[in-house]
CSV table of C-alpha atoms and ligand atoms in Angstrom, one decimal:
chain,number,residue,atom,x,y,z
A,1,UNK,CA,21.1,18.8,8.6
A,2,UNK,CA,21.5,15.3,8.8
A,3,UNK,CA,18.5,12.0,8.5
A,4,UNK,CA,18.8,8.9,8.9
A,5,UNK,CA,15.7,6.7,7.3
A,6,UNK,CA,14.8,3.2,8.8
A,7,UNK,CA,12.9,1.3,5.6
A,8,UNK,CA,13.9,1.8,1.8
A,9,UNK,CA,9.9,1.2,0.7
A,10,UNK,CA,7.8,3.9,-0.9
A,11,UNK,CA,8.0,6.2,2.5
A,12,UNK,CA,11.3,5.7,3.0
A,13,UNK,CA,12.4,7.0,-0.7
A,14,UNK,CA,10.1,9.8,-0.8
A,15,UNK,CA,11.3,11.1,2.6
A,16,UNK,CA,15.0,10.5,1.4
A,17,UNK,CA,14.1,12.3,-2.2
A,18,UNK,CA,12.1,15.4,-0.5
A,19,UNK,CA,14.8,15.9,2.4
A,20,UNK,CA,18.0,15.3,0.0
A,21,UNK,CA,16.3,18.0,-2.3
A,22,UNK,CA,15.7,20.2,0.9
A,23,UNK,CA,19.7,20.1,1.2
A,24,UNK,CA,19.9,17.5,3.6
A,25,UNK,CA,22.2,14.8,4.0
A,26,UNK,CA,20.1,11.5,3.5
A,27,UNK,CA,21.3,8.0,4.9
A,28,UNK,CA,18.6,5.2,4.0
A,29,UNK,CA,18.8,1.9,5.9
A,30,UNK,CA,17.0,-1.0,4.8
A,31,UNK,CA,16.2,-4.2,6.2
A,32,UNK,CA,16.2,-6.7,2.6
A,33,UNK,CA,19.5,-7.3,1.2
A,34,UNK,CA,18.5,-5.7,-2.0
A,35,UNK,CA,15.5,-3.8,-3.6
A,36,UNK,CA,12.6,-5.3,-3.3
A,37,UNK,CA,10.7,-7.3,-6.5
A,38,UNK,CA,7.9,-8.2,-5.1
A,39,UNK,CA,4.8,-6.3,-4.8
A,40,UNK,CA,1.0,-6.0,-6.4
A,41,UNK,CA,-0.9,-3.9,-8.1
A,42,UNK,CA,-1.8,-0.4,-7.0
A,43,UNK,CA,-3.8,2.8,-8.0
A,44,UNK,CA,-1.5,5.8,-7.6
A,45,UNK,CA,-3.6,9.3,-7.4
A,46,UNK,CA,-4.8,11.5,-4.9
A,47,UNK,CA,-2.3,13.5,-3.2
A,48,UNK,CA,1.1,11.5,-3.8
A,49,UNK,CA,0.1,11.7,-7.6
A,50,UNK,CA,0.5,15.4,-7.0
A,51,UNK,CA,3.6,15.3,-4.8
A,52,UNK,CA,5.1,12.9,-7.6
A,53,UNK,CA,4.6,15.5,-9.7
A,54,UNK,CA,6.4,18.4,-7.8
A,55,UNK,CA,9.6,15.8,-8.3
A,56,UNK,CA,8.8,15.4,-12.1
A,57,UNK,CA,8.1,11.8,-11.5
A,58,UNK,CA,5.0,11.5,-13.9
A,59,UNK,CA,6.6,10.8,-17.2
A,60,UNK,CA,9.0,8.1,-15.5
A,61,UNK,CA,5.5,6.5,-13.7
A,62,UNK,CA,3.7,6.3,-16.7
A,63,UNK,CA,6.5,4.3,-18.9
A,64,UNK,CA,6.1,2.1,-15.9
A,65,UNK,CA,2.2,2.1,-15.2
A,66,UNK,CA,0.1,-0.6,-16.9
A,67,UNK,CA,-2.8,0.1,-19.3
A,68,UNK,CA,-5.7,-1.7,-17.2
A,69,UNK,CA,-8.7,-1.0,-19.4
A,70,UNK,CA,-11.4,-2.8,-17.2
A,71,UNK,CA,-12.3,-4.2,-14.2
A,72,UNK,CA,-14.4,-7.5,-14.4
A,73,UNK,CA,-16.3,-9.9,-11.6
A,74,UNK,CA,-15.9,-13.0,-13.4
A,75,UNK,CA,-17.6,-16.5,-12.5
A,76,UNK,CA,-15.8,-19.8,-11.6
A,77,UNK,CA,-15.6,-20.5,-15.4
A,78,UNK,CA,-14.1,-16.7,-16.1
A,79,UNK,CA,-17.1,-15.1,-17.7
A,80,UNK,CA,-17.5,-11.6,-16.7
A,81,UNK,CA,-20.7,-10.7,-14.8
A,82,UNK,CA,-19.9,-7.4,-14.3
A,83,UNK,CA,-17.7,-4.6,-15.8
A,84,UNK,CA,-16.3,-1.5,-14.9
A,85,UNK,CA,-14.6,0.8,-17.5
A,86,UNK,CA,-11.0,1.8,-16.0
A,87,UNK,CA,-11.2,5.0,-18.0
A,88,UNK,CA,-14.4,5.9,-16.3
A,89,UNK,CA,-12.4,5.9,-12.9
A,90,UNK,CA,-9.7,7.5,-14.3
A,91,UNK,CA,-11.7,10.4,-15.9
A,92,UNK,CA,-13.1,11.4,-12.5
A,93,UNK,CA,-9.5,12.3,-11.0
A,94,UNK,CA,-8.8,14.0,-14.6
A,95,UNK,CA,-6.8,11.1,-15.7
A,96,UNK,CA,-4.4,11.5,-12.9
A,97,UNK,CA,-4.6,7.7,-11.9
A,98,UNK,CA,-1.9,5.5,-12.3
A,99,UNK,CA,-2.2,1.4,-12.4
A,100,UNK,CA,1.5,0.9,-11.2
A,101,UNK,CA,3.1,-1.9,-9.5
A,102,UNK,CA,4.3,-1.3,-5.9
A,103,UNK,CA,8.0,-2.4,-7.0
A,104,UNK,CA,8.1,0.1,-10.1
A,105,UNK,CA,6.9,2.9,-7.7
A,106,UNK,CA,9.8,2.0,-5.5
A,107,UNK,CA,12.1,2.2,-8.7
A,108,UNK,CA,11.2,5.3,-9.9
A,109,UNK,CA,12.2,7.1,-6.2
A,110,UNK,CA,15.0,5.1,-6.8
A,111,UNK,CA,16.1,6.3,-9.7
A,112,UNK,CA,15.4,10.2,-8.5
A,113,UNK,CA,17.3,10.2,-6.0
A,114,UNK,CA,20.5,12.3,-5.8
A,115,UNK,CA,24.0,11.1,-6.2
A,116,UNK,CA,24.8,11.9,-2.4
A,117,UNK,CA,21.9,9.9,-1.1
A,118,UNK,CA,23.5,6.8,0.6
A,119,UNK,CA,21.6,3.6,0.7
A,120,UNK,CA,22.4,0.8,2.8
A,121,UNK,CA,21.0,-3.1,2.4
A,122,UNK,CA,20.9,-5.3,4.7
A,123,UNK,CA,21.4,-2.9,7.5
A,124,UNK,CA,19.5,-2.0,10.6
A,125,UNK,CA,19.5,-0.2,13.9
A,126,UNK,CA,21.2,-1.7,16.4
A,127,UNK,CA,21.0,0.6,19.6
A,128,UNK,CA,19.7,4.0,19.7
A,129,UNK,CA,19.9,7.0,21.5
A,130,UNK,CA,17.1,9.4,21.4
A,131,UNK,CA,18.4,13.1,22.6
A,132,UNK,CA,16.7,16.6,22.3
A,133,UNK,CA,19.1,17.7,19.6
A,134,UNK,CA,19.9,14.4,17.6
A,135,UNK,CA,20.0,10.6,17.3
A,136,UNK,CA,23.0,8.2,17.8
A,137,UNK,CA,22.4,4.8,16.2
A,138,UNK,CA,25.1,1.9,16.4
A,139,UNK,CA,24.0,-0.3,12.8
A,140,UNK,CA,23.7,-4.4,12.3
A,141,UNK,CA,26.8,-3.6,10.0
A,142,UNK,CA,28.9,-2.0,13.1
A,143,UNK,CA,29.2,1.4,11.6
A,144,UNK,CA,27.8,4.5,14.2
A,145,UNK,CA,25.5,7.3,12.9
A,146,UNK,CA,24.8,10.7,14.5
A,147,UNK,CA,22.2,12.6,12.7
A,148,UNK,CA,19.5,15.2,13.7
A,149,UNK,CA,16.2,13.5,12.8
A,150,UNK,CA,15.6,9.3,12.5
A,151,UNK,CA,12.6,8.5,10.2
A,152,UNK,CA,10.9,5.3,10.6
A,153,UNK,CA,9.5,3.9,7.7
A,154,UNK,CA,9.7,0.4,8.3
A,155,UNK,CA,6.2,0.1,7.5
A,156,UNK,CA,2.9,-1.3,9.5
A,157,UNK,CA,4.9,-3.5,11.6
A,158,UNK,CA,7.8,-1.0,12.2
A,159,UNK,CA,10.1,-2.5,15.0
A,160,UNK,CA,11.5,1.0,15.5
A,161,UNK,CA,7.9,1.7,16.0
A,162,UNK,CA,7.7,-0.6,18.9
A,163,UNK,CA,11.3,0.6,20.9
A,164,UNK,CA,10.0,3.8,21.0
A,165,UNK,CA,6.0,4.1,21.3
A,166,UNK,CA,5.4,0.5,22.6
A,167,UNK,CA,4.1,-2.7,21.2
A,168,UNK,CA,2.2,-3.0,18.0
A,169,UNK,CA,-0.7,-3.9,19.5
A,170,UNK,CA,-1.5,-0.7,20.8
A,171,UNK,CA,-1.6,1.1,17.6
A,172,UNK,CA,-2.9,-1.8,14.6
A,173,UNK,CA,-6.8,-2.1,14.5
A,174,UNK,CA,-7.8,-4.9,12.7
A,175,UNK,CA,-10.2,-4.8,10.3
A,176,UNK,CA,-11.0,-8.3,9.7
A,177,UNK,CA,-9.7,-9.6,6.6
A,178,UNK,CA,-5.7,-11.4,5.1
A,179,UNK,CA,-4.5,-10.4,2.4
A,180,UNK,CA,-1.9,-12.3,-0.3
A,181,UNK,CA,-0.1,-11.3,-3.2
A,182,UNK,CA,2.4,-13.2,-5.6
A,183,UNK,CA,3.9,-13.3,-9.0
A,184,UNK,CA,4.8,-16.0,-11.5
A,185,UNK,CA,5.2,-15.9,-15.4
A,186,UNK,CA,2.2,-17.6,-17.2
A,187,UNK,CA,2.0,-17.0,-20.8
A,188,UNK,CA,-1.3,-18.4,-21.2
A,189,UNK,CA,-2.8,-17.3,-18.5
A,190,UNK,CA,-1.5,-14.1,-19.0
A,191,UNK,CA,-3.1,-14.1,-22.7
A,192,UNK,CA,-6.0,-14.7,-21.2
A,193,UNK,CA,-6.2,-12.3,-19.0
A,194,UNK,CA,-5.3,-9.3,-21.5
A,195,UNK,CA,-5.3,-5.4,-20.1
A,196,UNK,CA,-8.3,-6.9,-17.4
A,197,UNK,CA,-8.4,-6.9,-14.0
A,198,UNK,CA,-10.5,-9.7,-13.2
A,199,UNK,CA,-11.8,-10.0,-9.6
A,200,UNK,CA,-13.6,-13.1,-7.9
A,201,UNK,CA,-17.7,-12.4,-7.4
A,202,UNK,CA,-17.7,-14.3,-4.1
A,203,UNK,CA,-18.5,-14.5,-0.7
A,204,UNK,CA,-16.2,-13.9,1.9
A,205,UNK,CA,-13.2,-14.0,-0.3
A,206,UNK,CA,-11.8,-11.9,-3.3
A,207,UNK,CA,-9.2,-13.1,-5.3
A,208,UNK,CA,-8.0,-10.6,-8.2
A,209,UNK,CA,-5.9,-11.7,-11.2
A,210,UNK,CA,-3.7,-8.9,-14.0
A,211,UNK,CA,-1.3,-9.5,-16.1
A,212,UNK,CA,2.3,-8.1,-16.2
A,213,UNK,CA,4.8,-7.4,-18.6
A,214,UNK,CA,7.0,-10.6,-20.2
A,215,UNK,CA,4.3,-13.3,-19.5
A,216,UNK,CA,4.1,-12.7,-15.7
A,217,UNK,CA,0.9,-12.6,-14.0
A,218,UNK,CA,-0.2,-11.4,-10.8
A,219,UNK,CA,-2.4,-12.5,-8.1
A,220,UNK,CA,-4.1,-10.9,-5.0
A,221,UNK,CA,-6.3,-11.7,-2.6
A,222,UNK,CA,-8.6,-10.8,0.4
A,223,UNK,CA,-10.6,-12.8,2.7
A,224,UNK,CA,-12.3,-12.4,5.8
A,225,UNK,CA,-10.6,-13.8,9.0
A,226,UNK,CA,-12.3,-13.5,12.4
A,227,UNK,CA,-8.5,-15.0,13.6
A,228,UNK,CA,-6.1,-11.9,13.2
A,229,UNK,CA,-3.1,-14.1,13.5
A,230,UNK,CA,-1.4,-15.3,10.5
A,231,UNK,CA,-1.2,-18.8,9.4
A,232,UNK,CA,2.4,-20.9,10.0
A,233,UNK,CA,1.7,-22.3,6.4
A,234,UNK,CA,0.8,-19.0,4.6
A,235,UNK,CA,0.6,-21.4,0.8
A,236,UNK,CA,-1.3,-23.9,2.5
A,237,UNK,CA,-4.0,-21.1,3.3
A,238,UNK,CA,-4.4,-19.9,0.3
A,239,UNK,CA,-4.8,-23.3,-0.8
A,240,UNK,CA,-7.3,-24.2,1.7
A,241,UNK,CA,-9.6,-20.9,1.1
A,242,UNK,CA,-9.4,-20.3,-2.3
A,243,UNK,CA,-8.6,-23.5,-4.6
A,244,UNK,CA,-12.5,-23.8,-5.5
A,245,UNK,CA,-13.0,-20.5,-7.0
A,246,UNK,CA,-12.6,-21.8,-10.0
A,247,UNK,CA,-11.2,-20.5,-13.6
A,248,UNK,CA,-7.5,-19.6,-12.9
A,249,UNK,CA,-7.1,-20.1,-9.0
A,250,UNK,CA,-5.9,-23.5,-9.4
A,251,UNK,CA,-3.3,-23.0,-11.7
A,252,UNK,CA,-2.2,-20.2,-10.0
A,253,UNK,CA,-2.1,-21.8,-6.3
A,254,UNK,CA,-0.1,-24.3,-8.4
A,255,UNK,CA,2.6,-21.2,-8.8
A,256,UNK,CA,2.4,-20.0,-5.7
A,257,UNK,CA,6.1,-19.3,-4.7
A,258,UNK,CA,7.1,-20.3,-0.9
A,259,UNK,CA,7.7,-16.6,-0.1
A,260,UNK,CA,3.9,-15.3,-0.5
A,261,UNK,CA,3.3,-12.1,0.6
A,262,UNK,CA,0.8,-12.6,3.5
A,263,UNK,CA,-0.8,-10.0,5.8
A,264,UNK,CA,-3.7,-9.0,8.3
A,265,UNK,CA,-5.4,-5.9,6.6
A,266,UNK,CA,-5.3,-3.2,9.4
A,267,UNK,CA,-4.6,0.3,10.3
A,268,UNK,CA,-2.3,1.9,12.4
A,269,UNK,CA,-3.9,4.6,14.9
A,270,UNK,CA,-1.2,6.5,16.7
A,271,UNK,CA,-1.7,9.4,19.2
A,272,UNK,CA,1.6,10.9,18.3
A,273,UNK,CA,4.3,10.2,15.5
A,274,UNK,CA,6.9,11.9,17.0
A,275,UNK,CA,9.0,10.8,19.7
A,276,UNK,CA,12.3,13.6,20.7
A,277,UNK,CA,14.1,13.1,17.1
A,278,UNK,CA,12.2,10.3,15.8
A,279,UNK,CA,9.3,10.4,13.9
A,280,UNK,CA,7.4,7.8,12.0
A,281,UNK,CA,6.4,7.5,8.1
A,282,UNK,CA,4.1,6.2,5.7
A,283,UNK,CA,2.6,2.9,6.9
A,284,UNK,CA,4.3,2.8,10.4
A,285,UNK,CA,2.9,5.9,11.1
A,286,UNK,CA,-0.9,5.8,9.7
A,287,UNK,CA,-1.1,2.7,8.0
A,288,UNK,CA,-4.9,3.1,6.0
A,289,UNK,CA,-4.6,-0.4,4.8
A,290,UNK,CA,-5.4,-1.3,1.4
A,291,UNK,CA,-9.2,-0.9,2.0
A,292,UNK,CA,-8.5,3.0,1.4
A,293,UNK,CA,-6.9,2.2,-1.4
A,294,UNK,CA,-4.2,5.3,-0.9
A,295,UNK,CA,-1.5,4.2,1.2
A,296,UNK,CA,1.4,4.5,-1.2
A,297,UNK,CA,-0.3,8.0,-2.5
A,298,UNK,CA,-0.3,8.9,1.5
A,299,UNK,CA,3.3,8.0,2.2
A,300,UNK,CA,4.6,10.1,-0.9
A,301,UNK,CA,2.5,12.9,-0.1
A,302,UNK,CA,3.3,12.9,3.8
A,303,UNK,CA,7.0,12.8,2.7
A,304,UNK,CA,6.7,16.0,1.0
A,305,UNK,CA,4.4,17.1,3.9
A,306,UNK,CA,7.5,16.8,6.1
A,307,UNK,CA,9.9,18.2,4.3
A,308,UNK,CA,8.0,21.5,3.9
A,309,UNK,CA,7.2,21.6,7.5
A,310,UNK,CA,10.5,21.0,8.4
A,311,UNK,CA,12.3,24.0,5.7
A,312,UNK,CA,9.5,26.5,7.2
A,313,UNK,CA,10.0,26.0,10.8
A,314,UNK,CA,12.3,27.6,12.8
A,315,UNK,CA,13.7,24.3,14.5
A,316,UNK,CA,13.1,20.6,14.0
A,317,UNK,CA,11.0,19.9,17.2
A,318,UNK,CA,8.4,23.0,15.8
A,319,UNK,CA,8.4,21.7,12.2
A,320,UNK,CA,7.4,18.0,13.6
A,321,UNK,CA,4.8,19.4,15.5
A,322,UNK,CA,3.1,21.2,12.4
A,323,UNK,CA,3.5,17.9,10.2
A,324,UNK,CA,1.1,16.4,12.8
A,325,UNK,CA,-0.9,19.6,13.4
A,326,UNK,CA,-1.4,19.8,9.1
A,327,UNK,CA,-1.3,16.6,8.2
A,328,UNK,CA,-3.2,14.4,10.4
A,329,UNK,CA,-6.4,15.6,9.8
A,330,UNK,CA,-5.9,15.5,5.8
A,331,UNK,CA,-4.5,11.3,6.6
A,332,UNK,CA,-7.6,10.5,9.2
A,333,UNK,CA,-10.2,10.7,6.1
A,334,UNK,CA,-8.8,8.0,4.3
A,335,UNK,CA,-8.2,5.9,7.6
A,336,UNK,CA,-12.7,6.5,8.2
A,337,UNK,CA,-13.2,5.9,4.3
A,338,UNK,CA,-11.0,2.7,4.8
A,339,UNK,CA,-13.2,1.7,7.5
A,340,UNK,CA,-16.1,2.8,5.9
A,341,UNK,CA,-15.1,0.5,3.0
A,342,UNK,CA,-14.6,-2.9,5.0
A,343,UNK,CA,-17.9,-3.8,4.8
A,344,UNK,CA,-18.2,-3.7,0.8
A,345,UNK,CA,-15.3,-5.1,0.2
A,346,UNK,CA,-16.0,-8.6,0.7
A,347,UNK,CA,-19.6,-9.5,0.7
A,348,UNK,CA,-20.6,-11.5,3.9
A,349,UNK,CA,-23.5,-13.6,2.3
A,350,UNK,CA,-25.7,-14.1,-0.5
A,351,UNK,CA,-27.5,-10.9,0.0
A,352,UNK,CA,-24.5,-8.3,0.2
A,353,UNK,CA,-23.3,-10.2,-2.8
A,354,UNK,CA,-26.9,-9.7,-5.0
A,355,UNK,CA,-26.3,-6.4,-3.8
A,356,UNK,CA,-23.1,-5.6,-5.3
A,357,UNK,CA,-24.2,-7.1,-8.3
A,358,UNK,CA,-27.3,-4.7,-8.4
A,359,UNK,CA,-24.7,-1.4,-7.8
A,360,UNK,CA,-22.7,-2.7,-10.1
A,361,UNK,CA,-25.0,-2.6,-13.1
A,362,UNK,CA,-26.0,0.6,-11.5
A,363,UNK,CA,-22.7,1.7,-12.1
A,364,UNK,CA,-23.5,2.0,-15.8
A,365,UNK,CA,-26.1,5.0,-15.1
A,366,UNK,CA,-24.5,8.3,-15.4
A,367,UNK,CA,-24.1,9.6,-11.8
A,368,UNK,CA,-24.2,6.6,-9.6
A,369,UNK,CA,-20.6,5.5,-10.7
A,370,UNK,CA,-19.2,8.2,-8.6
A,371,UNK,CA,-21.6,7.6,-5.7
A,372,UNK,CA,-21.2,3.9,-5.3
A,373,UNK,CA,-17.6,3.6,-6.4
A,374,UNK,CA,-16.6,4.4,-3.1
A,375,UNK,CA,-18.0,1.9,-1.8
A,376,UNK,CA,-16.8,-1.0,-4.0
A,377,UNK,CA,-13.0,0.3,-3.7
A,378,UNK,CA,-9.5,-2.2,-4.3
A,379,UNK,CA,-9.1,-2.0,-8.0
A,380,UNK,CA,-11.7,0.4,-8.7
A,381,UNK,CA,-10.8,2.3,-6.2
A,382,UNK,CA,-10.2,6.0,-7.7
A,383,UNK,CA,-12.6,7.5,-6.0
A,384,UNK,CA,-11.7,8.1,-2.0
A,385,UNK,CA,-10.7,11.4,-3.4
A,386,UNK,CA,-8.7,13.6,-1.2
B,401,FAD,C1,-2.5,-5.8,-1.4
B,401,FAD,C2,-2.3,-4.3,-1.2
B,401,FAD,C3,-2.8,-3.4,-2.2
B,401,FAD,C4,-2.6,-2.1,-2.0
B,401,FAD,N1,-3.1,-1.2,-3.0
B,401,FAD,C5,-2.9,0.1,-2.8
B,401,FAD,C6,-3.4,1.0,-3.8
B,401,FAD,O1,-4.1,0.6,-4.7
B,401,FAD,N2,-3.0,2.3,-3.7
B,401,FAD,C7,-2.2,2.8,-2.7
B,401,FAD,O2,-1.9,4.0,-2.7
B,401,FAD,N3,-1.8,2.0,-1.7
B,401,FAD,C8,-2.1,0.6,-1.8
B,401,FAD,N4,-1.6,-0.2,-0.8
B,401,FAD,C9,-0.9,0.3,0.3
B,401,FAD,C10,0.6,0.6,0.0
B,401,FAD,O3,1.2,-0.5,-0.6
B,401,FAD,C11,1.3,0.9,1.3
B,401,FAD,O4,0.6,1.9,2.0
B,401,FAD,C12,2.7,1.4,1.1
B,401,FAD,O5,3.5,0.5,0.4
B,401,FAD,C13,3.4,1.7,2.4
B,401,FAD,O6,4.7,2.1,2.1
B,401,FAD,P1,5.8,2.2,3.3
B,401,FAD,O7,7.1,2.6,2.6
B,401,FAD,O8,5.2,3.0,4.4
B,401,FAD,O9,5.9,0.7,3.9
B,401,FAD,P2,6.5,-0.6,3.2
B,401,FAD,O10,6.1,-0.7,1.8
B,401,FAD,O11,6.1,-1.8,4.1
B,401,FAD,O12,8.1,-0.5,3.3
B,401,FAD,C14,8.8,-0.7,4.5
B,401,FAD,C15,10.3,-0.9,4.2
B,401,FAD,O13,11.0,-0.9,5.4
B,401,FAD,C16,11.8,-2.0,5.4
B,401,FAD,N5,12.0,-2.4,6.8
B,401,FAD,C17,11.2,-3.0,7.6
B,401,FAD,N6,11.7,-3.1,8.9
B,401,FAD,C18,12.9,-2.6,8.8
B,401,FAD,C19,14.0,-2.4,9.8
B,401,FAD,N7,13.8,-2.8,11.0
B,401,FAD,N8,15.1,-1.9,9.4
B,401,FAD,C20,15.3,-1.5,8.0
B,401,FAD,N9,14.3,-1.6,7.1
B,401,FAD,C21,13.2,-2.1,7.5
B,401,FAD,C22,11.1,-3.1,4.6
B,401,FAD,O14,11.9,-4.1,4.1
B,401,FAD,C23,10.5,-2.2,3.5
B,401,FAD,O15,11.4,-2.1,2.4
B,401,FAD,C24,-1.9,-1.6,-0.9
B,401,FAD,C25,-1.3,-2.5,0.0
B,401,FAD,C26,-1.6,-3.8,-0.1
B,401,FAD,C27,-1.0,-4.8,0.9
């Protein structure tokens, strides 16, 4: 048997790592002409924690993980208001919670997947046909591929997504907010930041600041945005929104390289994911946004999802038809806990934010932690549990 996979992100991999270790011939395409080191910060646990387990990937992800000790709401000077003990978090999934960057997840697929596995940069789909028994793809680099299953996993705004369901509009719910992410190397700032994740304790906005290894530091943010579409001048938006939060947004906005990471914050909401021989992955098929705070745990653990569907099914059509049957109803949780969690995120006004400030010294009474730390999610976000 023979897949083709559309996106080389953390889907893509773990589709390409479950199949090729099924006994399938794996071709990965991907769109960037080179792996991708970009990225943010990300708690890895849940059910892709266990699937990276099956494929001995724990060791490998903790050499790469960072040792984020705390969580802290700091003011516009950067003293802490609030704290959160990581460990506390991570002691309520058994200490299977990982603080790893996106890229480094990415790497460690990388690194396990077979010799035999091909991966292609800067290559994608041309034309495509769509039969009962197979795909045939013409690629951007002029080669032809037959093969009996295509996997998109081009992520929330999948263009394969689009030839074959329809536009993107019919499937992303918005939930209201942007989000940003970028890198760039700060000793200072980084000394000053230590082994914290320090997050904004504003209104409307969030902007979260960790440091990396080598001096970098990292920045993310969220902010509420009644306007789904995305600004021409991504930089100058963050400028505009978030240069008077004070303590290290300034200097960091400074920093901020012209290729930000920029997005809405949505869901995708498909009826179906499968289409003939195609069927759709990770965040093209169920984004659960970052909100839920388990997309990259969900696209690992639907990877391995598939490929057990498809080794126990008699042909491909019936094993694509139990992957949706089984694990659709697992995946909608975290998309309702996602929503759930949109309004906590961000507080709207001075009351929701007095408010978080009175669960988060609650937080400190045995008990409530695991109650209202669902609510709170991002980077304290261990508790959506499966
Ligand atoms: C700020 C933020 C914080 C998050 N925090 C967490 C967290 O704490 N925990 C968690 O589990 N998840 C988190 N997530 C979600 C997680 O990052 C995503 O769910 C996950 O990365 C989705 O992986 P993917 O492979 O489906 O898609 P993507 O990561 O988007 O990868 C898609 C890949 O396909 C490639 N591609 C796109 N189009 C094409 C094409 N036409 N042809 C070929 N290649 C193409 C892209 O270049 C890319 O390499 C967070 C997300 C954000 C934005």
């Amino acid at each position: 048997m023979k897949a083709v996979i559309s996106g080389a992100g953390i889907a893509g991999l773990s589709n390409a790592r479950f199949l090729a270790g099924a006994g399938w011939d794996v071709v990965v395409l991907e769109r960037a002409p080179a792996r991708r080191r970009e990225g943010y910060m990300m708690d890895f646990f849940g059910p892709g924690f266990e699937a990276a387990e099956a494929l001995g990937l724990i060791p490998r992800l903790r050499e790469l993980a960072y040792p984020i000790d705390r969580v802290a709401y700091i003011d516009k000077r950067g003293r802490a208001r609030a704290t959160l003990s990581y460990e506390r978090f991570s002691r309520m999934v058994d200490g299977r919670l990982l603080s790893i960057m996106r890229p480094d997840l990415e790497l460690a697929l990388l690194e396990s997947l077979p010799g035999d596995v091909q991966l292609r940069y800067s290559t994608t789909i041309d034309t495509l046909r769509n039969n009962d028994d197979g795909v045939s793809l013409t690629l951007s680099d002029g080669t032809e591929e037959e093969a009996d299953l295509l996997i998109s996993a081009e992520g929330i705004h999948s263009e394969l997504r689009s030839r074959i369901f329809g536009p993107e509009e019919d499937y992303l719910r918005y939930l209201g907010y942007h989000t940003a992410a970028f890198i760039f190397h700060d000793p200072a700032l980084h000394a000053e930041t230590g082994a914290r994740f320090s997050l904004t304790d504003t209104i409307d906005r969030q902007a979260g600041i960790y440091g990396l290894r080598g001096g970098d530091v990292a920045i993310f943010t969220v902010h509420r945005a009644n306007d789904r579409r995305l600004p021409n001048n991504p930089r100058g938006e963050l400028r505009r929104r978030y240069a008077q939060l004070g303590w290290f947004m300034p200097r960091a906005l400074e920093q901020c390289p012209p290729e930000v990471y920029y997005d809405q914050v949505a869901q995708i909401i498909m009826p179906q994911w499968h289409s003939g021989r195609v069927v759709l992955a990770g965040d093209a098929a169920h984004a659960v946004s970052l909100l839920a705070g388990q997309g990259a745990s969900l696209a690992v653990a639907g990877a391995q999802e598939l490929a057990r569907e498809l080794a126990s099914a008699a042909d491909i059509s019936t094993g694509l038809d139990n992957y949706e049957k089984n694990w659709r109803p697992r995946l909608e949780v975290h998309q309702q806990a996602g929503r759930r969690a949109a309004s906590w995120f961000v507080p709207s006004n001075p009351l929701w934010l007095g408010v978080r400030r009175l669960v988060l010294r609650l937080m400190a009474v045995p008990g409530a932690d695991r109650f209202f730390s669902g609510r709170l999610v991002g980077k304290t976000g261990a508790k959506v549990k499966p």
